[in-house]
């Protein structure tokens, strides 16, 4: 159960990183398809907030796993 949820979280974190890269906000180099396209800071903030929440959940799952050992 814990391992499956950890895998789901890691997969979502990869999706978020890909989304941030696509909108040019990950810090990674990228080639923007449409340089005139408006990049929404709201999308960036929402994705980063979701990533932080997922990282906290991942930490909680790691702590729960440690307790169960």
XYZ file of C-alpha atoms in Angstrom:
69
model
C 0.000 0.000 0.000
C 2.707 2.497 1.014
C 4.978 1.519 -1.872
C 2.148 1.898 -4.374
C 1.268 5.392 -3.078
C 4.945 6.398 -3.139
C 5.160 5.287 -6.767
C 2.028 7.303 -7.623
C 3.466 10.385 -5.936
C 6.808 10.044 -7.714
C 5.012 9.677 -11.045
C 2.950 12.824 -10.384
C 6.111 14.718 -9.366
C 7.652 13.767 -12.720
C 4.510 15.021 -14.472
C 4.745 18.314 -12.579
C 8.419 18.715 -13.478
C 7.580 18.063 -17.140
C 4.804 20.652 -16.985
C 7.098 23.218 -15.388
C 9.694 22.523 -18.063
C 7.088 22.966 -20.787
C 6.122 26.399 -19.496
C 9.753 27.342 -18.883
C 9.623 27.566 -15.100
C 11.617 24.550 -13.975
C 15.048 26.079 -14.276
C 15.946 23.435 -16.853
C 16.932 24.469 -20.383
C 14.110 24.201 -22.893
C 13.112 25.291 -26.357
C 9.826 27.094 -26.162
C 7.496 26.227 -29.034
C 5.803 29.609 -29.095
C 8.030 32.354 -27.660
C 5.138 34.843 -27.739
C 2.881 32.666 -25.594
C 1.998 34.119 -22.208
C 3.329 32.042 -19.337
C 0.988 32.116 -16.374
C 2.655 32.583 -12.985
C -0.532 31.150 -11.468
C 0.074 27.836 -13.221
C 3.670 27.827 -12.048
C 2.703 28.597 -8.456
C -0.071 26.003 -8.477
C 2.263 23.296 -9.799
C 4.996 24.151 -7.295
C 2.489 24.149 -4.432
C 1.212 20.746 -5.522
C 4.793 19.450 -5.726
C 5.511 20.705 -2.189
C 2.368 19.016 -0.886
C 3.292 15.760 -2.610
C 6.825 15.931 -1.193
C 5.384 16.379 2.315
C 3.132 13.356 1.760
C 6.120 11.367 0.498
C 8.048 12.299 3.670
C 5.079 11.238 5.819
C 4.918 7.901 4.017
C 8.649 7.379 4.570
C 8.182 8.103 8.290
C 5.235 5.682 8.429
C 7.327 3.030 6.688
C 10.106 3.540 9.262
C 7.642 3.103 12.139
C 6.277 -0.101 10.661
C 9.726 -1.684 10.398
